[in-house]
mmCIF file of C-alpha atoms and ligand atoms in Angstrom:
data_model
loop_
_atom_site.group_PDB
_atom_site.id
_atom_site.type_symbol
_atom_site.label_atom_id
_atom_site.label_comp_id
_atom_site.label_asym_id
_atom_site.label_seq_id
_atom_site.Cartn_x
_atom_site.Cartn_y
_atom_site.Cartn_z
ATOM 1 C CA MET A 1 45.679 285.929 151.804
ATOM 2 C CA PHE A 2 44.726 283.951 148.719
ATOM 3 C CA ARG A 3 45.802 283.845 145.092
ATOM 4 C CA GLU A 4 43.338 285.857 142.993
ATOM 5 C CA ASP A 5 42.465 282.823 140.841
ATOM 6 C CA ILE A 6 41.671 280.684 143.893
ATOM 7 C CA LEU A 7 39.265 283.325 145.153
ATOM 8 C CA ARG A 8 37.646 283.498 141.701
ATOM 9 C CA MET A 9 37.228 279.732 141.152
ATOM 10 C CA SER A 10 34.040 278.020 142.283
ATOM 11 C CA GLY A 11 35.607 274.671 143.286
ATOM 12 C CA TYR A 12 34.632 271.121 142.346
ATOM 13 C CA VAL A 13 31.184 270.112 143.575
ATOM 14 C CA PRO A 14 30.990 266.344 144.237
ATOM 15 C CA GLY A 15 27.667 264.530 144.008
ATOM 16 C CA GLU A 16 25.640 264.641 147.204
ATOM 17 C CA GLN A 17 26.501 262.060 149.905
ATOM 18 C CA PRO A 18 23.372 262.299 152.094
ATOM 19 C CA GLN A 19 24.239 261.691 155.746
ATOM 20 C CA GLY A 20 20.811 261.405 157.331
ATOM 21 C CA ARG A 21 17.755 260.190 155.458
ATOM 22 C CA LYS A 22 17.850 256.823 153.656
ATOM 23 C CA LEU A 23 17.611 257.529 149.932
ATOM 24 C CA VAL A 24 17.837 255.199 146.955
ATOM 25 C CA LYS A 25 21.223 256.514 145.933
ATOM 26 C CA LEU A 26 21.730 256.600 142.173
ATOM 27 C CA ASN A 27 23.710 259.841 141.867
ATOM 28 C CA THR A 28 27.466 259.163 142.028
ATOM 29 C CA ASN A 29 28.020 255.963 140.031
ATOM 30 C CA GLU A 30 28.998 253.902 143.031
ATOM 31 C CA ASN A 31 28.624 250.146 142.826
ATOM 32 C CA PRO A 32 25.403 248.946 144.468
ATOM 33 C CA TYR A 33 27.021 245.712 145.666
ATOM 34 C CA PRO A 34 29.618 245.217 148.423
ATOM 35 C CA PRO A 35 33.239 244.574 147.383
ATOM 36 C CA SER A 36 34.838 241.138 147.441
ATOM 37 C CA ALA A 37 34.877 239.681 150.992
ATOM 38 C CA LYS A 38 38.609 239.136 150.472
ATOM 39 C CA VAL A 39 39.076 242.932 150.533
ATOM 40 C CA VAL A 40 37.684 243.316 154.049
ATOM 41 C CA ALA A 41 39.680 240.302 155.242
ATOM 42 C CA ALA A 42 42.919 241.755 153.841
ATOM 43 C CA ILE A 43 42.269 245.146 155.463
ATOM 44 C CA LYS A 44 41.701 243.423 158.834
ATOM 45 C CA VAL A 45 44.963 241.522 158.539
ATOM 46 C CA ALA A 46 46.835 244.734 157.640
ATOM 47 C CA ALA A 47 45.249 246.632 160.534
ATOM 48 C CA GLU A 48 46.097 243.880 163.017
ATOM 49 C CA ALA A 49 49.690 243.768 161.769
ATOM 50 C CA GLY A 50 49.967 247.343 163.048
ATOM 51 C CA LEU A 51 49.803 250.843 161.616
ATOM 52 C CA GLN A 52 52.721 252.433 163.453
ATOM 53 C CA ARG A 53 54.967 252.233 160.373
ATOM 54 C CA TYR A 54 54.630 254.339 157.228
ATOM 55 C CA PRO A 55 53.161 252.518 154.238
ATOM 56 C CA ASP A 56 55.191 251.261 151.285
ATOM 57 C CA PRO A 57 55.578 254.518 149.284
ATOM 58 C CA ALA A 58 55.571 252.539 146.018
ATOM 59 C CA ALA A 59 52.562 250.284 146.829
ATOM 60 C CA THR A 60 54.660 247.384 145.538
ATOM 61 C CA ALA A 61 52.223 244.601 146.454
ATOM 62 C CA PHE A 62 49.448 246.193 144.425
ATOM 63 C CA ARG A 63 51.674 246.968 141.437
ATOM 64 C CA ARG A 64 52.967 243.396 141.281
ATOM 65 C CA ARG A 65 49.511 241.840 141.286
ATOM 66 C CA ALA A 66 48.031 244.497 138.992
ATOM 67 C CA ALA A 67 50.826 243.999 136.441
ATOM 68 C CA GLU A 68 49.980 240.285 136.238
ATOM 69 C CA VAL A 69 46.274 240.984 135.780
ATOM 70 C CA LEU A 70 46.754 243.813 133.263
ATOM 71 C CA ALA A 71 49.229 241.824 131.159
ATOM 72 C CA ALA A 72 46.190 240.084 129.671
ATOM 73 C CA ASP A 73 45.330 243.380 127.907
ATOM 74 C CA CYS A 74 48.834 244.749 127.383
ATOM 75 C CA ALA A 75 51.646 242.208 127.474
ATOM 76 C CA ALA A 76 54.385 244.778 128.086
ATOM 77 C CA ILE A 77 53.134 245.778 131.531
ATOM 78 C CA THR A 78 55.374 245.094 134.525
ATOM 79 C CA PRO A 79 55.185 246.822 137.945
ATOM 80 C CA ASP A 80 57.350 249.733 136.772
ATOM 81 C CA TRP A 81 54.585 250.700 134.290
ATOM 82 C CA ILE A 82 52.208 251.492 137.194
ATOM 83 C CA LEU A 83 51.901 254.373 139.673
ATOM 84 C CA CYS A 84 49.259 254.272 142.425
ATOM 85 C CA GLY A 85 47.206 257.116 143.831
ATOM 86 C CA ASN A 86 44.735 258.067 146.547
ATOM 87 C CA GLY A 87 41.863 257.543 144.112
ATOM 88 C CA SER A 88 42.274 258.313 140.436
ATOM 89 C CA ASP A 89 41.562 261.969 141.261
ATOM 90 C CA ASP A 90 45.001 261.973 142.928
ATOM 91 C CA ILE A 91 46.434 260.492 139.717
ATOM 92 C CA LEU A 92 44.821 263.292 137.682
ATOM 93 C CA THR A 93 46.362 265.855 140.051
ATOM 94 C CA ILE A 94 49.826 264.299 139.779
ATOM 95 C CA VAL A 95 49.641 264.176 135.983
ATOM 96 C CA THR A 96 48.438 267.783 135.735
ATOM 97 C CA ARG A 97 51.182 269.064 138.021
ATOM 98 C CA SER A 98 53.803 267.079 136.127
ATOM 99 C CA PHE A 99 53.012 268.283 132.617
ATOM 100 C CA VAL A 100 51.472 271.755 132.724
ATOM 101 C CA ALA A 101 53.248 274.922 133.877
ATOM 102 C CA PRO A 102 51.853 278.458 134.262
ATOM 103 C CA GLY A 103 51.423 280.039 130.844
ATOM 104 C CA GLN A 104 50.476 276.666 129.352
ATOM 105 C CA ALA A 105 47.083 274.952 129.024
ATOM 106 C CA VAL A 106 45.149 271.694 129.263
ATOM 107 C CA ARG A 107 42.548 270.434 126.799
ATOM 108 C CA TYR A 108 39.360 268.537 127.553
ATOM 109 C CA ALA A 109 36.003 267.904 125.942
ATOM 110 C CA THR A 110 32.647 269.084 127.233
ATOM 111 C CA PRO A 111 30.304 267.810 128.610
ATOM 112 C CA SER A 112 32.699 265.569 130.554
ATOM 113 C CA TYR A 113 34.153 265.027 134.023
ATOM 114 C CA SER A 114 34.061 268.471 135.626
ATOM 115 C CA LEU A 115 37.160 267.875 137.762
ATOM 116 C CA TYR A 116 39.369 268.603 134.713
ATOM 117 C CA LYS A 117 38.315 272.241 134.864
ATOM 118 C CA THR A 118 38.993 272.423 138.606
ATOM 119 C CA LEU A 119 42.465 270.883 138.218
ATOM 120 C CA ALA A 120 43.358 273.481 135.585
ATOM 121 C CA GLU A 121 42.124 276.280 137.839
ATOM 122 C CA ILE A 122 44.123 275.042 140.850
ATOM 123 C CA GLN A 123 47.240 274.697 138.691
ATOM 124 C CA GLY A 124 46.624 278.204 137.339
ATOM 125 C CA VAL A 125 46.787 277.131 133.697
ATOM 126 C CA GLY A 126 44.663 277.791 130.608
ATOM 127 C CA GLN A 127 41.783 275.643 129.399
ATOM 128 C CA ASP A 128 41.175 274.699 125.808
ATOM 129 C CA VAL A 129 37.675 273.209 125.811
ATOM 130 C CA ALA A 130 36.462 271.233 122.786
ATOM 131 C CA PRO A 131 32.726 270.520 122.629
ATOM 132 C CA TYR A 132 31.410 267.048 121.795
ATOM 133 C CA GLU A 133 29.260 266.827 118.675
ATOM 134 C CA ALA A 134 25.533 266.291 119.233
ATOM 135 C CA ASP A 135 26.048 262.506 118.732
ATOM 136 C CA TRP A 136 28.840 262.478 121.355
ATOM 137 C CA SER A 137 31.584 261.999 118.808
ATOM 138 C CA LEU A 138 34.664 264.118 119.369
ATOM 139 C CA GLY A 139 34.954 267.014 116.939
ATOM 140 C CA TYR A 140 38.140 267.758 114.995
ATOM 141 C CA ARG A 141 38.896 270.563 117.486
ATOM 142 C CA PHE A 142 40.128 268.099 120.096
ATOM 143 C CA ALA A 143 43.019 266.810 117.986
ATOM 144 C CA GLN A 144 43.994 270.168 116.532
ATOM 145 C CA ALA A 145 47.339 271.696 117.433
ATOM 146 C CA ASN A 146 46.437 274.920 119.156
ATOM 147 C CA ASP A 147 48.168 277.686 117.311
ATOM 148 C CA GLU A 148 47.252 280.693 119.375
ATOM 149 C CA GLY A 149 47.700 281.650 123.000
ATOM 150 C CA ARG A 150 48.908 279.160 125.568
ATOM 151 C CA PRO A 151 50.373 275.841 124.327
ATOM 152 C CA VAL A 152 48.330 272.759 125.281
ATOM 153 C CA ARG A 153 50.551 270.409 127.281
ATOM 154 C CA LEU A 154 48.024 267.776 128.388
ATOM 155 C CA ALA A 155 44.695 266.473 127.085
ATOM 156 C CA TYR A 156 42.218 264.562 129.281
ATOM 157 C CA LEU A 157 39.785 262.124 127.682
ATOM 158 C CA ALA A 158 37.215 260.293 129.819
ATOM 159 C CA ASN A 159 36.564 257.017 127.973
ATOM 160 C CA PRO A 160 33.833 255.913 128.549
ATOM 161 C CA ASN A 161 32.770 259.516 129.008
ATOM 162 C CA SER A 162 30.634 260.895 131.827
ATOM 163 C CA PRO A 163 27.798 261.931 131.749
ATOM 164 C CA SER A 164 27.137 260.310 128.340
ATOM 165 C CA GLY A 165 28.504 256.802 128.981
ATOM 166 C CA THR A 166 29.711 256.805 125.376
ATOM 167 C CA ARG A 167 33.001 255.272 124.302
ATOM 168 C CA MET A 168 35.585 255.851 121.602
ATOM 169 C CA ALA A 169 37.158 252.765 120.024
ATOM 170 C CA PRO A 170 40.871 252.166 120.748
ATOM 171 C CA GLY A 171 41.739 252.761 117.090
ATOM 172 C CA GLU A 172 40.159 256.200 117.178
ATOM 173 C CA VAL A 173 41.949 257.071 120.411
ATOM 174 C CA ALA A 174 45.258 255.865 118.935
ATOM 175 C CA ALA A 175 44.739 258.161 115.944
ATOM 176 C CA LEU A 176 43.878 261.018 118.289
ATOM 177 C CA ALA A 177 47.039 260.439 120.346
ATOM 178 C CA ASP A 178 49.136 260.438 117.172
ATOM 179 C CA THR A 179 47.664 263.745 116.039
ATOM 180 C CA LEU A 180 47.941 265.512 119.386
ATOM 181 C CA THR A 181 51.222 267.241 120.111
ATOM 182 C CA CYS A 182 50.853 266.707 123.891
ATOM 183 C CA PRO A 183 50.356 263.723 126.242
ATOM 184 C CA LEU A 184 46.865 262.176 126.296
ATOM 185 C CA LEU A 185 45.474 260.976 129.628
ATOM 186 C CA VAL A 186 42.751 258.417 128.929
ATOM 187 C CA ASP A 187 40.577 258.344 132.050
ATOM 188 C CA GLU A 188 39.233 254.786 132.174
ATOM 189 C CA ALA A 189 37.229 255.094 135.404
ATOM 190 C CA TYR A 190 34.351 253.101 133.849
ATOM 191 C CA VAL A 191 36.283 250.795 131.526
ATOM 192 C CA ASP A 192 35.347 247.526 133.248
ATOM 193 C CA PHE A 193 31.720 248.073 132.196
ATOM 194 C CA ALA A 194 32.764 248.757 128.584
ATOM 195 C CA GLU A 195 33.481 246.583 125.578
ATOM 196 C CA THR A 196 37.019 247.811 124.931
ATOM 197 C CA SER A 197 39.967 249.441 126.676
ATOM 198 C CA CYS A 198 42.815 251.645 125.474
ATOM 199 C CA LEU A 199 45.368 250.044 127.786
ATOM 200 C CA ASP A 200 47.407 248.526 124.966
ATOM 201 C CA LEU A 201 48.053 251.976 123.478
ATOM 202 C CA VAL A 202 50.621 252.702 126.202
ATOM 203 C CA ARG A 203 52.821 249.919 124.792
ATOM 204 C CA THR A 204 53.698 251.813 121.632
ATOM 205 C CA ASN A 205 53.122 255.455 122.555
ATOM 206 C CA GLU A 206 54.905 257.047 125.502
ATOM 207 C CA ARG A 207 52.545 260.001 125.358
ATOM 208 C CA VAL A 208 49.492 257.885 126.228
ATOM 209 C CA LEU A 209 48.659 257.445 129.930
ATOM 210 C CA VAL A 210 45.707 255.345 131.088
ATOM 211 C CA SER A 211 44.182 255.996 134.525
ATOM 212 C CA ARG A 212 41.951 253.554 136.383
ATOM 213 C CA THR A 213 40.075 253.533 139.682
ATOM 214 C CA LEU A 214 38.838 250.916 142.125
ATOM 215 C CA SER A 215 35.935 253.199 143.072
ATOM 216 C CA LYS A 216 33.374 252.050 140.510
ATOM 217 C CA SER A 217 33.714 248.483 139.199
ATOM 218 C CA TYR A 218 35.486 247.184 142.336
ATOM 219 C CA ALA A 219 32.950 248.842 144.678
ATOM 220 C CA LEU A 220 35.639 250.641 146.693
ATOM 221 C CA ALA A 221 34.818 254.353 146.404
ATOM 222 C CA GLY A 222 35.328 254.707 150.160
ATOM 223 C CA LEU A 223 38.807 253.168 150.087
ATOM 224 C CA ARG A 224 40.329 255.761 147.717
ATOM 225 C CA PHE A 225 42.575 253.874 145.326
ATOM 226 C CA GLY A 226 43.465 254.460 141.686
ATOM 227 C CA TYR A 227 46.444 254.004 139.402
ATOM 228 C CA VAL A 228 47.943 255.099 136.105
ATOM 229 C CA VAL A 229 49.651 252.961 133.479
ATOM 230 C CA ALA A 230 52.340 254.441 131.226
ATOM 231 C CA GLN A 231 55.841 253.639 130.010
ATOM 232 C CA PRO A 232 58.420 253.267 132.822
ATOM 233 C CA GLN A 233 60.343 256.459 132.002
ATOM 234 C CA VAL A 234 57.050 258.378 132.320
ATOM 235 C CA ILE A 235 56.076 256.650 135.579
ATOM 236 C CA GLU A 236 59.525 257.446 137.000
ATOM 237 C CA GLN A 237 59.047 261.195 136.503
ATOM 238 C CA LEU A 238 55.461 261.154 137.831
ATOM 239 C CA GLY A 239 56.800 259.469 140.967
ATOM 240 C CA LYS A 240 58.714 262.648 141.844
ATOM 241 C CA VAL A 241 55.499 264.653 141.920
ATOM 242 C CA LYS A 242 53.242 262.462 144.083
ATOM 243 C CA ASP A 243 53.025 262.793 147.855
ATOM 244 C CA SER A 244 55.519 260.331 149.372
ATOM 245 C CA TYR A 245 52.842 258.299 151.156
ATOM 246 C CA ASN A 246 49.826 258.944 148.958
ATOM 247 C CA CYS A 247 48.328 255.466 149.519
ATOM 248 C CA ASP A 248 47.872 254.195 153.052
ATOM 249 C CA THR A 249 48.612 250.701 154.362
ATOM 250 C CA LEU A 250 44.936 249.679 154.588
ATOM 251 C CA ALA A 251 44.151 250.944 151.088
ATOM 252 C CA ILE A 252 47.129 249.121 149.556
ATOM 253 C CA ALA A 253 46.091 245.870 151.268
ATOM 254 C CA GLY A 254 42.444 246.224 150.240
ATOM 255 C CA ALA A 255 43.233 247.232 146.668
ATOM 256 C CA THR A 256 45.647 244.332 146.210
ATOM 257 C CA ALA A 257 42.993 241.862 147.378
ATOM 258 C CA ALA A 258 40.426 243.528 145.115
ATOM 259 C CA ILE A 259 42.430 243.322 141.907
ATOM 260 C CA ASP A 260 43.366 239.754 142.827
ATOM 261 C CA ASP A 261 39.695 238.716 142.849
ATOM 262 C CA GLN A 262 38.888 238.875 139.143
ATOM 263 C CA ALA A 263 36.065 236.341 139.555
ATOM 264 C CA TRP A 264 34.255 238.809 141.841
ATOM 265 C CA LEU A 265 34.794 241.579 139.264
ATOM 266 C CA ALA A 266 33.425 239.503 136.392
ATOM 267 C CA ALA A 267 30.305 238.519 138.334
ATOM 268 C CA ASN A 268 29.695 242.101 139.424
ATOM 269 C CA VAL A 269 30.132 243.544 135.936
ATOM 270 C CA ALA A 270 27.703 240.960 134.544
ATOM 271 C CA LYS A 271 25.035 241.983 137.073
ATOM 272 C CA VAL A 272 25.488 245.705 136.420
ATOM 273 C CA ARG A 273 25.421 245.254 132.635
ATOM 274 C CA ALA A 274 22.232 243.180 132.803
ATOM 275 C CA GLU A 275 20.542 245.796 134.976
ATOM 276 C CA ARG A 276 21.805 248.600 132.715
ATOM 277 C CA LYS A 277 19.922 246.986 129.839
ATOM 278 C CA ARG A 278 16.700 246.674 131.836
ATOM 279 C CA LEU A 279 16.911 250.226 133.206
ATOM 280 C CA ALA A 280 17.611 251.700 129.747
ATOM 281 C CA GLN A 281 14.544 250.008 128.302
ATOM 282 C CA ALA A 282 12.336 251.032 131.222
ATOM 283 C CA VAL A 283 13.234 254.730 131.103
ATOM 284 C CA ALA A 284 12.967 254.729 127.291
ATOM 285 C CA ASP A 285 9.452 253.280 127.691
ATOM 286 C CA ARG A 286 8.667 256.380 129.776
ATOM 287 C CA GLY A 287 9.628 258.738 126.978
ATOM 288 C CA PHE A 288 13.237 259.493 127.921
ATOM 289 C CA VAL A 289 15.952 259.750 125.311
ATOM 290 C CA VAL A 290 18.643 257.399 126.649
ATOM 291 C CA THR A 291 22.198 257.507 125.303
ATOM 292 C CA PRO A 292 23.551 253.941 124.770
ATOM 293 C CA SER A 293 25.964 253.476 127.667
ATOM 294 C CA ASP A 294 29.229 251.584 128.115
ATOM 295 C CA ALA A 295 29.396 252.623 131.786
ATOM 296 C CA ASN A 296 27.407 251.976 134.993
ATOM 297 C CA PHE A 297 25.060 254.929 134.466
ATOM 298 C CA LEU A 298 22.671 256.313 131.873
ATOM 299 C CA TRP A 299 22.357 259.835 130.481
ATOM 300 C CA CYS A 300 18.664 260.576 130.167
ATOM 301 C CA THR A 301 16.839 263.579 128.768
ATOM 302 C CA HIS A 302 13.100 264.021 128.373
ATOM 303 C CA PRO A 303 11.439 266.060 125.635
ATOM 304 C CA SER A 304 8.513 267.294 127.750
ATOM 305 C CA ASN A 305 9.466 267.000 131.426
ATOM 306 C CA GLU A 306 11.681 269.622 133.035
ATOM 307 C CA HIS A 307 14.814 267.842 134.317
ATOM 308 C CA MET A 308 15.386 269.986 137.412
ATOM 309 C CA ALA A 309 11.775 269.516 138.525
ATOM 310 C CA LEU A 310 11.992 265.757 137.928
ATOM 311 C CA TYR A 311 15.207 265.551 139.941
ATOM 312 C CA GLN A 312 13.578 267.447 142.807
ATOM 313 C CA ARG A 313 10.387 265.380 142.795
ATOM 314 C CA LEU A 314 12.371 262.136 142.651
ATOM 315 C CA ARG A 315 14.411 263.324 145.618
ATOM 316 C CA ASP A 316 11.267 264.193 147.559
ATOM 317 C CA GLY A 317 10.092 260.667 146.754
ATOM 318 C CA GLY A 318 13.294 259.167 148.205
ATOM 319 C CA VAL A 319 15.280 258.565 144.991
ATOM 320 C CA LEU A 320 18.489 260.497 144.400
ATOM 321 C CA VAL A 321 19.753 260.851 140.810
ATOM 322 C CA ARG A 322 22.212 263.436 139.453
ATOM 323 C CA TYR A 323 20.915 266.565 137.767
ATOM 324 C CA MET A 324 23.528 267.986 135.430
ATOM 325 C CA ALA A 325 23.574 271.200 133.445
ATOM 326 C CA TYR A 326 26.231 272.382 131.013
ATOM 327 C CA GLU A 327 26.643 275.964 129.931
ATOM 328 C CA GLY A 328 26.877 276.601 126.237
ATOM 329 C CA TRP A 329 26.550 273.080 124.820
ATOM 330 C CA PRO A 330 24.130 274.045 123.322
ATOM 331 C CA ALA A 331 22.852 276.833 125.565
ATOM 332 C CA GLY A 332 21.307 275.494 128.736
ATOM 333 C CA TYR A 333 21.810 271.791 127.984
ATOM 334 C CA ASP A 334 20.833 269.616 130.949
ATOM 335 C CA GLY A 335 19.634 266.140 131.885
ATOM 336 C CA LEU A 336 19.620 263.381 134.476
ATOM 337 C CA ARG A 337 22.493 260.974 135.007
ATOM 338 C CA ILE A 338 21.176 257.825 136.638
ATOM 339 C CA THR A 339 23.514 255.250 138.180
ATOM 340 C CA VAL A 340 22.688 251.584 137.505
ATOM 341 C CA GLY A 341 21.717 250.069 140.855
ATOM 342 C CA THR A 342 20.277 246.759 142.037
ATOM 343 C CA PRO A 343 17.016 245.446 140.519
ATOM 344 C CA ALA A 344 15.202 246.607 143.679
ATOM 345 C CA GLN A 345 16.659 250.108 143.290
ATOM 346 C CA THR A 346 15.550 250.188 139.653
ATOM 347 C CA ASP A 347 12.038 249.177 140.771
ATOM 348 C CA ALA A 348 11.976 251.976 143.362
ATOM 349 C CA LEU A 349 13.141 254.508 140.777
ATOM 350 C CA LEU A 350 10.487 253.434 138.252
ATOM 351 C CA THR A 351 7.655 253.472 140.807
ATOM 352 C CA THR A 352 8.632 256.976 141.910
ATOM 353 C CA LEU A 353 9.087 258.164 138.313
ATOM 354 C CA ASP A 354 5.595 256.958 137.431
ATOM 355 C CA ALA A 355 4.207 258.897 140.362
ATOM 356 C CA VAL A 356 5.973 262.198 139.593
ATOM 357 C CA MET A 357 6.205 262.375 135.769
ATOM 358 C CA LYS A 358 3.922 264.430 133.599
ATOM 359 C CA ARG A 359 2.455 262.253 130.866
HETATM 360 C C1 PLP B 1 34.623 258.582 139.468
HETATM 361 C C2 PLP B 1 35.551 259.156 138.434
HETATM 362 C C3 PLP B 1 36.901 259.379 138.708
HETATM 363 C C4 PLP B 1 37.444 259.386 140.121
HETATM 364 O O1 PLP B 1 37.657 258.240 140.697
HETATM 365 P P1 PLP B 1 38.300 258.156 142.139
HETATM 366 O O2 PLP B 1 39.245 257.044 141.981
HETATM 367 O O3 PLP B 1 37.168 257.850 143.061
HETATM 368 O O4 PLP B 1 39.000 259.429 142.483
HETATM 369 C C5 PLP B 1 37.744 259.782 137.693
HETATM 370 N N1 PLP B 1 37.262 260.027 136.460
HETATM 371 C C6 PLP B 1 35.965 259.875 136.157
HETATM 372 C C7 PLP B 1 35.498 260.157 134.774
HETATM 373 C C8 PLP B 1 35.076 259.446 137.143
HETATM 374 O O5 PLP B 1 33.777 259.354 136.873
#
């Protein structure tokens, strides 16, 4: 019954969401704190107002409030520069479908967010994969026009990147966008934990799109809400490709309240950044090589402990981190990606690490 390429693909594997046993959960970069209380209140009000009607297909309330907030970083932004999605994964799907046809290709770096590969496979398009350098800088390959085979029609760049947590400066990304001959989707899922954002690049370059999510810094992974910022003529075309009602009434209400509460965001980001610093020092003290991170997680490798075994022993001890392995960068490259949690979660991780590590 199925397309050959669907049968051949392995499918995206999300991080584990354990349903039974209580684990210290540091594997999927969720926020350890609850969202703003105003979010829950707004969802209640929306639910009580009734759900018998379809939602606003354009999520106007969110776009209005978001445009005001985002104007601080990019003065040009008005609501028609924003398109909302059912999580930023939905945004990535919409953008991929809009730009890349069979016979064409996408470009992404590796190691990075593994959904890019899955999206290309579902769309049935080619993949032009450019490896990061050993220091997590982006090699010249990423900006190159591809001269053979299928033309690259979209490049994805996670910035900050996952699993490294590293970040490219806006000037570098601007230069990259100018060199590329296709649109550049800057995936800013972790940007609120970072020092800089590329949002202002959309003002002067219609081929730059910036995607954001409320899943990480706003502590709303369960709500499913993301958005993309680009010039209005780009947003207008993307709007044809999205599902008509891709964001539900409760999500629009909750997301609007969340982006409205910038004081909550600032306080949360401060806590996560402070704990990131403590966690980085503590794992470095235990012999890990820790990549300096601009996100809410740390990429950790150890010169003498096997990562898979560590992951397993941590899990047995009640602490869930993410084990990640990448083929061919260099061969058999792997490590642990550890989400920054609460101070108590850090303590639990360190106690368990001390019990299971080989010294
Ligand atoms: C978490 C994440 C997303 C997805 O966010 P959702 O809004 O939850 O779909 C997108 N890109 C990267 C790099 C992420 O880590």
